[in-house]
mmCIF file of C-alpha atoms in Angstrom:
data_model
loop_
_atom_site.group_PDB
_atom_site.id
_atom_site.type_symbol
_atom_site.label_atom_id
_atom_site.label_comp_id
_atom_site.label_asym_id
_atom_site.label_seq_id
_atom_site.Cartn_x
_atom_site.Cartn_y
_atom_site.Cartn_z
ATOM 1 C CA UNK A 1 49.624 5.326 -26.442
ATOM 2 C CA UNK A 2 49.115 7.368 -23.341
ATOM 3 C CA UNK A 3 46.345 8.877 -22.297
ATOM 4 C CA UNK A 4 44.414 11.714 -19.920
ATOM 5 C CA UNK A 5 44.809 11.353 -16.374
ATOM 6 C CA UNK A 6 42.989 12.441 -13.571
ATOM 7 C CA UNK A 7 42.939 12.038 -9.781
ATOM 8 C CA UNK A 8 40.048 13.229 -6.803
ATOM 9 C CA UNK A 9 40.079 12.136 -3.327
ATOM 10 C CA UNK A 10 36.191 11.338 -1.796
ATOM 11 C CA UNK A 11 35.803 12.155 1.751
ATOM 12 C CA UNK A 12 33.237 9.093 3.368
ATOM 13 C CA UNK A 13 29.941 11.224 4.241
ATOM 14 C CA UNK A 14 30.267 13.878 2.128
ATOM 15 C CA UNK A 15 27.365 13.642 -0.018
ATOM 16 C CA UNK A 16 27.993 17.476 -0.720
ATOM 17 C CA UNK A 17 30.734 17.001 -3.513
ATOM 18 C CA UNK A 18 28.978 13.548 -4.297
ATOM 19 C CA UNK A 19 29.538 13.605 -7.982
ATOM 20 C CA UNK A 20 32.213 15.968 -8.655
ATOM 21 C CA UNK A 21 34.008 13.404 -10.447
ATOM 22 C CA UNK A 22 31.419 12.348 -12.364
ATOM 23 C CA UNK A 23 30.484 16.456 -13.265
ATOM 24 C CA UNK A 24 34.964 16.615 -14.828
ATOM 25 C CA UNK A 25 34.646 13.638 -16.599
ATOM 26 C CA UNK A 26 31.453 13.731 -18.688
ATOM 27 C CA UNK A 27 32.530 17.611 -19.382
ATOM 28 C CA UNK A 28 35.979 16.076 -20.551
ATOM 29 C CA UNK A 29 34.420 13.346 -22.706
ATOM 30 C CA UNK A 30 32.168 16.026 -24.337
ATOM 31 C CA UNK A 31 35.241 17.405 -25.131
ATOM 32 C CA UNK A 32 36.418 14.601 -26.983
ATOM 33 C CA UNK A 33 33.375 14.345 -28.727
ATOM 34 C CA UNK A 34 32.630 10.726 -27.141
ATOM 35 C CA UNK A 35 28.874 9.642 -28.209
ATOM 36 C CA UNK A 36 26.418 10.765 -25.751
ATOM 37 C CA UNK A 37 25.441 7.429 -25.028
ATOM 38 C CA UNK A 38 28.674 6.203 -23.788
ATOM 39 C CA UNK A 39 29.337 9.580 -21.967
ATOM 40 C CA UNK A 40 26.257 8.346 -19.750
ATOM 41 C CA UNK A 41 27.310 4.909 -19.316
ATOM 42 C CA UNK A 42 30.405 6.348 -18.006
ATOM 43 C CA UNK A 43 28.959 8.775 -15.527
ATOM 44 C CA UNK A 44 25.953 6.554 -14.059
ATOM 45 C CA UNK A 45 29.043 3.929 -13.421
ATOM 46 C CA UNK A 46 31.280 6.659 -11.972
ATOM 47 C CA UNK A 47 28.296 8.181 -10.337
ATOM 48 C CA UNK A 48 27.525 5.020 -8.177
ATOM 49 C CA UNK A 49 31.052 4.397 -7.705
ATOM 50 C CA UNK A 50 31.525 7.734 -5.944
ATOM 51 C CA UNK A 51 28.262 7.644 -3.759
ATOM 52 C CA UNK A 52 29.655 4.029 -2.919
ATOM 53 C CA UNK A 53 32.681 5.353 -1.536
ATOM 54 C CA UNK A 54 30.632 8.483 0.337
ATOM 55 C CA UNK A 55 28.335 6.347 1.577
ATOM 56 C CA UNK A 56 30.245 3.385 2.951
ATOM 57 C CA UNK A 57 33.846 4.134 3.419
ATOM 58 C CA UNK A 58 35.995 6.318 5.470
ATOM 59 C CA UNK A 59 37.776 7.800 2.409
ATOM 60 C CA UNK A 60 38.762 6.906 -0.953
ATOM 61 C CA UNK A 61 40.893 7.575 -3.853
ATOM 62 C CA UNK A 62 39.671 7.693 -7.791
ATOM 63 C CA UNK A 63 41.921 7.747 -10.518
ATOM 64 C CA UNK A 64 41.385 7.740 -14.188
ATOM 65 C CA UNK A 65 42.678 6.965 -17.520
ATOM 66 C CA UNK A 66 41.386 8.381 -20.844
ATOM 67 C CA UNK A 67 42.542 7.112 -24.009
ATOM 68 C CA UNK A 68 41.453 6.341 -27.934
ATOM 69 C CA UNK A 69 39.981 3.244 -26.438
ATOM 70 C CA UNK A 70 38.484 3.285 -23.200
ATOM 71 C CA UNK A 71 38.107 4.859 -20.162
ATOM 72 C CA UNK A 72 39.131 3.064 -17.001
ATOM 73 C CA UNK A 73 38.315 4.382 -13.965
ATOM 74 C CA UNK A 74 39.952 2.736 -10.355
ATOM 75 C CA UNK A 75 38.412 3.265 -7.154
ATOM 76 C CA UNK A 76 39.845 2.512 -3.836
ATOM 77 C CA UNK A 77 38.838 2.812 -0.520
ATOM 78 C CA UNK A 78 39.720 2.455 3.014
ATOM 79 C CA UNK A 79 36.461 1.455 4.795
ATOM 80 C CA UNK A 80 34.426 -1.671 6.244
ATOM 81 C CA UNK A 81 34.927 -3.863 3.136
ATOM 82 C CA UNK A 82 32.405 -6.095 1.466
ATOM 83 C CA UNK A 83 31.118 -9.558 3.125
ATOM 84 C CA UNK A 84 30.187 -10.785 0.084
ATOM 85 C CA UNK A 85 30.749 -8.995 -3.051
ATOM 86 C CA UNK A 86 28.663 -11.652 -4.484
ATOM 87 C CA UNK A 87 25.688 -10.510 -2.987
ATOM 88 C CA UNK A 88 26.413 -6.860 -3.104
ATOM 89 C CA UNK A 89 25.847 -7.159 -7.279
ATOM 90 C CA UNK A 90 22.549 -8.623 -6.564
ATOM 91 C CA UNK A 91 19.959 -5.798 -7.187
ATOM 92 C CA UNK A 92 17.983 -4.644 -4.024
ATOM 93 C CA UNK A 93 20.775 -6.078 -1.357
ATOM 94 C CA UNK A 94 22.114 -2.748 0.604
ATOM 95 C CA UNK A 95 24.041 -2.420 3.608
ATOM 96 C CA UNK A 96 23.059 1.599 4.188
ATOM 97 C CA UNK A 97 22.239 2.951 6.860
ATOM 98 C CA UNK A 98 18.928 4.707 7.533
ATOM 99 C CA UNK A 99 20.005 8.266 7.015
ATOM 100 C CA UNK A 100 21.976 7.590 4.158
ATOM 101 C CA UNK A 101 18.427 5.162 2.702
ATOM 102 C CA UNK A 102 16.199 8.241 3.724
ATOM 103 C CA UNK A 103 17.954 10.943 1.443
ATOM 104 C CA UNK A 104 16.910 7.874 -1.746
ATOM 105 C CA UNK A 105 20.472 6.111 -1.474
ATOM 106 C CA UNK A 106 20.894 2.429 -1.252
ATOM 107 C CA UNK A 107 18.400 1.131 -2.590
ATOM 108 C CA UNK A 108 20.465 -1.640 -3.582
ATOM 109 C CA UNK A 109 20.860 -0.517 -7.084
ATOM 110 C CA UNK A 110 24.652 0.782 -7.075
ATOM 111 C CA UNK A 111 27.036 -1.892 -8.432
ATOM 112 C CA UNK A 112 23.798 -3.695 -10.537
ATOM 113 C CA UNK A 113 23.796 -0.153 -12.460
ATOM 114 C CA UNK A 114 27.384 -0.196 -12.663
ATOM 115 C CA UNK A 115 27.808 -3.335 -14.150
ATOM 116 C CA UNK A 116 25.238 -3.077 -16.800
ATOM 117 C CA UNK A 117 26.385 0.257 -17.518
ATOM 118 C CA UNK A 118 30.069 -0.847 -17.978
ATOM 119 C CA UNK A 119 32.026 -2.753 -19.823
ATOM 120 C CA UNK A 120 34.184 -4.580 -17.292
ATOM 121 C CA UNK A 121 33.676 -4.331 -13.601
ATOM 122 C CA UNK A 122 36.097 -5.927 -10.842
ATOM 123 C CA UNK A 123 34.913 -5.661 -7.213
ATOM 124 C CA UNK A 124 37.734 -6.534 -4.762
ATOM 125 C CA UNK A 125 37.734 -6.025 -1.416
ATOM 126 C CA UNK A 126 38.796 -6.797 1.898
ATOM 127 C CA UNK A 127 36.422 -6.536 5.402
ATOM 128 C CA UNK A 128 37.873 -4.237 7.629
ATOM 129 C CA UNK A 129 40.460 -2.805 5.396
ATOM 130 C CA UNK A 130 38.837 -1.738 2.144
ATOM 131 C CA UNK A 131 37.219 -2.198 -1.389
ATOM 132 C CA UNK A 132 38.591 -1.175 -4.791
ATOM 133 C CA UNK A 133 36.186 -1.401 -8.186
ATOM 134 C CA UNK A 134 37.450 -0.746 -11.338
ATOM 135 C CA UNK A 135 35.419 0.115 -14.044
ATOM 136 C CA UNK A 136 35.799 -0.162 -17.907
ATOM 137 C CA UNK A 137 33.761 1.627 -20.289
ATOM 138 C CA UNK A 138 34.980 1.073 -24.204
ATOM 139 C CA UNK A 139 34.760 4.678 -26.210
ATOM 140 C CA UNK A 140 34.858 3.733 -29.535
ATOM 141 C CA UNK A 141 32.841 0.845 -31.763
ATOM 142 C CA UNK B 1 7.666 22.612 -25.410
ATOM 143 C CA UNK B 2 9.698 24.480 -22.949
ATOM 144 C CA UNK B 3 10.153 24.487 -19.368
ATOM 145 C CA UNK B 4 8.270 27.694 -19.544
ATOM 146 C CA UNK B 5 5.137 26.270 -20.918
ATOM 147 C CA UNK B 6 4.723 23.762 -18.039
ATOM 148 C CA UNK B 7 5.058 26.358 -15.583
ATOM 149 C CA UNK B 8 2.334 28.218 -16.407
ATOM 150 C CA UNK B 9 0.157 25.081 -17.718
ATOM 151 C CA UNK B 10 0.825 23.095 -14.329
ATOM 152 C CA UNK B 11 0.967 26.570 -12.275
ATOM 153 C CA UNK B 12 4.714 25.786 -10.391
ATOM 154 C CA UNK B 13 6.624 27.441 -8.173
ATOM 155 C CA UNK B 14 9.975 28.568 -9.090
ATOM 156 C CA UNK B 15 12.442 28.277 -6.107
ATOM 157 C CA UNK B 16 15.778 29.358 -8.197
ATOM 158 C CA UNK B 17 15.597 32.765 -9.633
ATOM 159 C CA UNK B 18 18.706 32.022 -12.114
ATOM 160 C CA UNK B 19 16.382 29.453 -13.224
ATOM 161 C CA UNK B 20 16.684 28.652 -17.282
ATOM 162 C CA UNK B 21 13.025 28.242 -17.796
ATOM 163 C CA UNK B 22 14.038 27.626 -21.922
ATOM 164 C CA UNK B 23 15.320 24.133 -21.688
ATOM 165 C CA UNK B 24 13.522 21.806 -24.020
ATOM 166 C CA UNK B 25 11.020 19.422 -22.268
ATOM 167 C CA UNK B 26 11.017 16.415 -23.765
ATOM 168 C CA UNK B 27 9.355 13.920 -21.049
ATOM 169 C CA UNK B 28 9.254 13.043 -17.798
ATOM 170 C CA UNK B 29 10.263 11.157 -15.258
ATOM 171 C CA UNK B 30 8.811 9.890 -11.719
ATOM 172 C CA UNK B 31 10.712 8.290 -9.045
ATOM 173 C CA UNK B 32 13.012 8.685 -5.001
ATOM 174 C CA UNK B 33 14.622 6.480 -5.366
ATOM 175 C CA UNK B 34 17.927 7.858 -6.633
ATOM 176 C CA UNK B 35 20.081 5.324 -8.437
ATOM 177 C CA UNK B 36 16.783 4.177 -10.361
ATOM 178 C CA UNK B 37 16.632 7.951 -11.522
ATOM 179 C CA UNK B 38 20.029 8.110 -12.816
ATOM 180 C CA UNK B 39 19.972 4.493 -14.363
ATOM 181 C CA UNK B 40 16.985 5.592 -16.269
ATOM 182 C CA UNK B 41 16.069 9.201 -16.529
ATOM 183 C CA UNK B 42 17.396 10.493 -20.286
ATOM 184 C CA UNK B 43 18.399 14.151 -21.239
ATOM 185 C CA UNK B 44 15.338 16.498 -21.453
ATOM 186 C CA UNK B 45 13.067 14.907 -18.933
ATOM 187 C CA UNK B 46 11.388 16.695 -16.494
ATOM 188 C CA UNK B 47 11.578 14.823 -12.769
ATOM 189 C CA UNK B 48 9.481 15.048 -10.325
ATOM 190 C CA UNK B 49 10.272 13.398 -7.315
ATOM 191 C CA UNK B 50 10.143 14.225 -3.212
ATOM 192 C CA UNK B 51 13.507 14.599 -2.636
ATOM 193 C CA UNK B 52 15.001 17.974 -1.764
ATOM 194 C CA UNK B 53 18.852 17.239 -0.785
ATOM 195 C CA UNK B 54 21.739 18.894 -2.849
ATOM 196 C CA UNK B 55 22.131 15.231 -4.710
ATOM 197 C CA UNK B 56 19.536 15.773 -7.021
ATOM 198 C CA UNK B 57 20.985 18.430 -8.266
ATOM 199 C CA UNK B 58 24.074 16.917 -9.152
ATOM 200 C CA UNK B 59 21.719 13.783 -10.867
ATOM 201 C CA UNK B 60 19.282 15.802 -12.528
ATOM 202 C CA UNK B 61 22.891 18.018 -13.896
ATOM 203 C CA UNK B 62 24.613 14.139 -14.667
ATOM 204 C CA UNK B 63 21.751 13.355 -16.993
ATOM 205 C CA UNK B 64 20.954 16.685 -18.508
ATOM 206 C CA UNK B 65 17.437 16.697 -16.982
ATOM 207 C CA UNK B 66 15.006 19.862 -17.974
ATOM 208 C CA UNK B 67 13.804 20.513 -14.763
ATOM 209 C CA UNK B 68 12.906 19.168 -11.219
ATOM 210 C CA UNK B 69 9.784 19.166 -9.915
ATOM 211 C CA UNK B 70 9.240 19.034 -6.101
ATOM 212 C CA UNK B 71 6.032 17.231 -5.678
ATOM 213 C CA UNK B 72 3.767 17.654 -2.200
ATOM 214 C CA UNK B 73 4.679 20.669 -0.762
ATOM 215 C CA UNK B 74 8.010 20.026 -0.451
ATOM 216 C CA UNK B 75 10.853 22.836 -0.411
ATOM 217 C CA UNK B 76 13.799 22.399 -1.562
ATOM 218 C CA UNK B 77 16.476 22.212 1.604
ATOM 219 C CA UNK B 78 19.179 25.504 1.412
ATOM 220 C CA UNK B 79 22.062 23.653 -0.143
ATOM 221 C CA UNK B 80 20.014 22.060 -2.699
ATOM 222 C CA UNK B 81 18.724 25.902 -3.462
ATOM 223 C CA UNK B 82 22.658 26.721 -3.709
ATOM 224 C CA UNK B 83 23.058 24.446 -6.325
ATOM 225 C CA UNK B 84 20.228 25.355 -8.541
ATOM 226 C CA UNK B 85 21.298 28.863 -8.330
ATOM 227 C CA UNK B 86 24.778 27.527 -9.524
ATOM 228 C CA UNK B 87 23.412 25.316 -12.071
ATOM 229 C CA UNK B 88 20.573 27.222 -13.426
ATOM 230 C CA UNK B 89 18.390 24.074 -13.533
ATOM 231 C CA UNK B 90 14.669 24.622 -12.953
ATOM 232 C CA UNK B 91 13.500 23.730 -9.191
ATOM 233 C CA UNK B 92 10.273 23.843 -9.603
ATOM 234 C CA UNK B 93 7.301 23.403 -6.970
ATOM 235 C CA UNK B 94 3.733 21.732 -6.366
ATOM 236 C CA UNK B 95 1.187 21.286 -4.161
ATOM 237 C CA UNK B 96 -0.032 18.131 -5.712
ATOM 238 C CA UNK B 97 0.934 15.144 -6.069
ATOM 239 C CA UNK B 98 3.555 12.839 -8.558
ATOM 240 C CA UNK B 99 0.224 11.175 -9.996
ATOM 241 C CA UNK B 100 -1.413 13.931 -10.669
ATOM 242 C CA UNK B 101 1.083 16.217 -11.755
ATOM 243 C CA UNK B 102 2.511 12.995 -14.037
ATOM 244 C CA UNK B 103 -0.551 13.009 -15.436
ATOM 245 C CA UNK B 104 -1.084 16.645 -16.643
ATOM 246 C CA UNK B 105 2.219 16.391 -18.100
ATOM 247 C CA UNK B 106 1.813 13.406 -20.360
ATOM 248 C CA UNK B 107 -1.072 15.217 -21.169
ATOM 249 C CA UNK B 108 0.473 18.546 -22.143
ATOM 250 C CA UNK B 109 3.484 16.390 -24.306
ATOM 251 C CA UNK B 110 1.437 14.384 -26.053
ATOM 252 C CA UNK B 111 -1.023 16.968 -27.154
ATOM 253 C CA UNK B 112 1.969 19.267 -28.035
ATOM 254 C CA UNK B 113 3.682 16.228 -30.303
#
């Protein structure tokens, strides 16, 4: 069946709208009576995802799919890339830089929170030319 | 217990003046570090951390927290201010610190369970 779209674009630096994603979605799952508990597995994912992108990249692009099932969010960004996505999952590895670590981001928490919060998580990415993640989260069962 | 009730118990500043001092308090929660607060925090605690950036806002909005509680002295900075006023979530102030302020809360819960 088809499903309920949606589409933001994420500036890199703008912790200002940080989270505005995040803030549509869990208002639309509410909607759609999804269980509380999987409404905040969804937005800590989407959450990190975004700050990810503001804190890291030059600009991304999140798009989202709603149906009975799941929820499957894609993020892609143009930015640095990931050395080793393999050691970006490992909790307390961050690459941030010191402003970004002074306002309490990257601690090296981001993607470990994202994957236990999800479902499925895919990190590819490319140094020097980007990174997309996409994120799973299961809605019913 | 109510948002409210700590105010007065823990005497705390209130920096937003749309503030919804009725939101259930149901625990709290300690911590800067801000992907550990929105891995962990659950709906109806009360946080009290040092940060005062417009982010915790949106967290302590993500996670339907009660209140936030800026431990220290600390202010909260002017767009953080702009989005309590929008929100209507308590940002609340101290002059003492997380431990002790952690500590007359757990206090005040457990007595009122």
């Amino acid at each position: 069946m088809s499903g309920i779209t949606f589409s933001y674009k994420i500036d890199g630096g703008d912790f200002v709208n940080a989270g505005k994603a995040s803030s549509e979605i869990k208002r639309t799952l509410k909607q759609l009576n999804v269980a509380q508990k999987t409404i905040k597995r969804v937005v800590v994912s989407l959450y990190e995802a975004e700050v990810n992108i503001v804190a890291h990249a030059h600009r991304g692009e999140i798009n989202v799919l709603i149906n009975a099932e799941e929820i499957s969010i894609t993020l892609k960004d143009e930015g640095p890339g990931i050395e080793s996505v393999e050691q970006a999952m490992e909790v307390g590895y961050s690459t941030a830089s010191p402003s970004v670590v002074s306002m309490g981001f990257g601690a090296g928490m981001g993607l470990p929170n994202m994957k236990k919060n999800s479902d499925y998580l895919n990190v590819e990415s490319k140094v020097g030319v980007g990174t997309t993640v996409t994120i799973k989260v299961a809605l019913v069962g | 217990m109510v948002v409210k009730n700590i105010v007065r118990e823990l005497d705390l500043k209130v920096f937003n003046k749309n503030a919804d001092l009725d939101l259930e308090v149901k625990g709290g929660f300690v911590g800067d570090l801000l992907s550990h607060v929105m891995g962990n925090s659950e709906e109806g605690q009360v946080w009290l951390t040092v940060q005062t950036h417009k982010n915790v806002l949106a967290i302590a909005s993500l996670n339907d927290l009660s209140a936030i509680i800026l431990i220290d002295k600390q202010i909260p900075d002017p767009s953080m201010l702009e989005a309590a006023e929008k929100e209507g979530i308590p940002v609340l102030g101290s002059d003492k610190t997380a431990f002790e302020l952690g500590g007359k809360l757990f206090e005040l819960l457990r007595i009122d369970s």
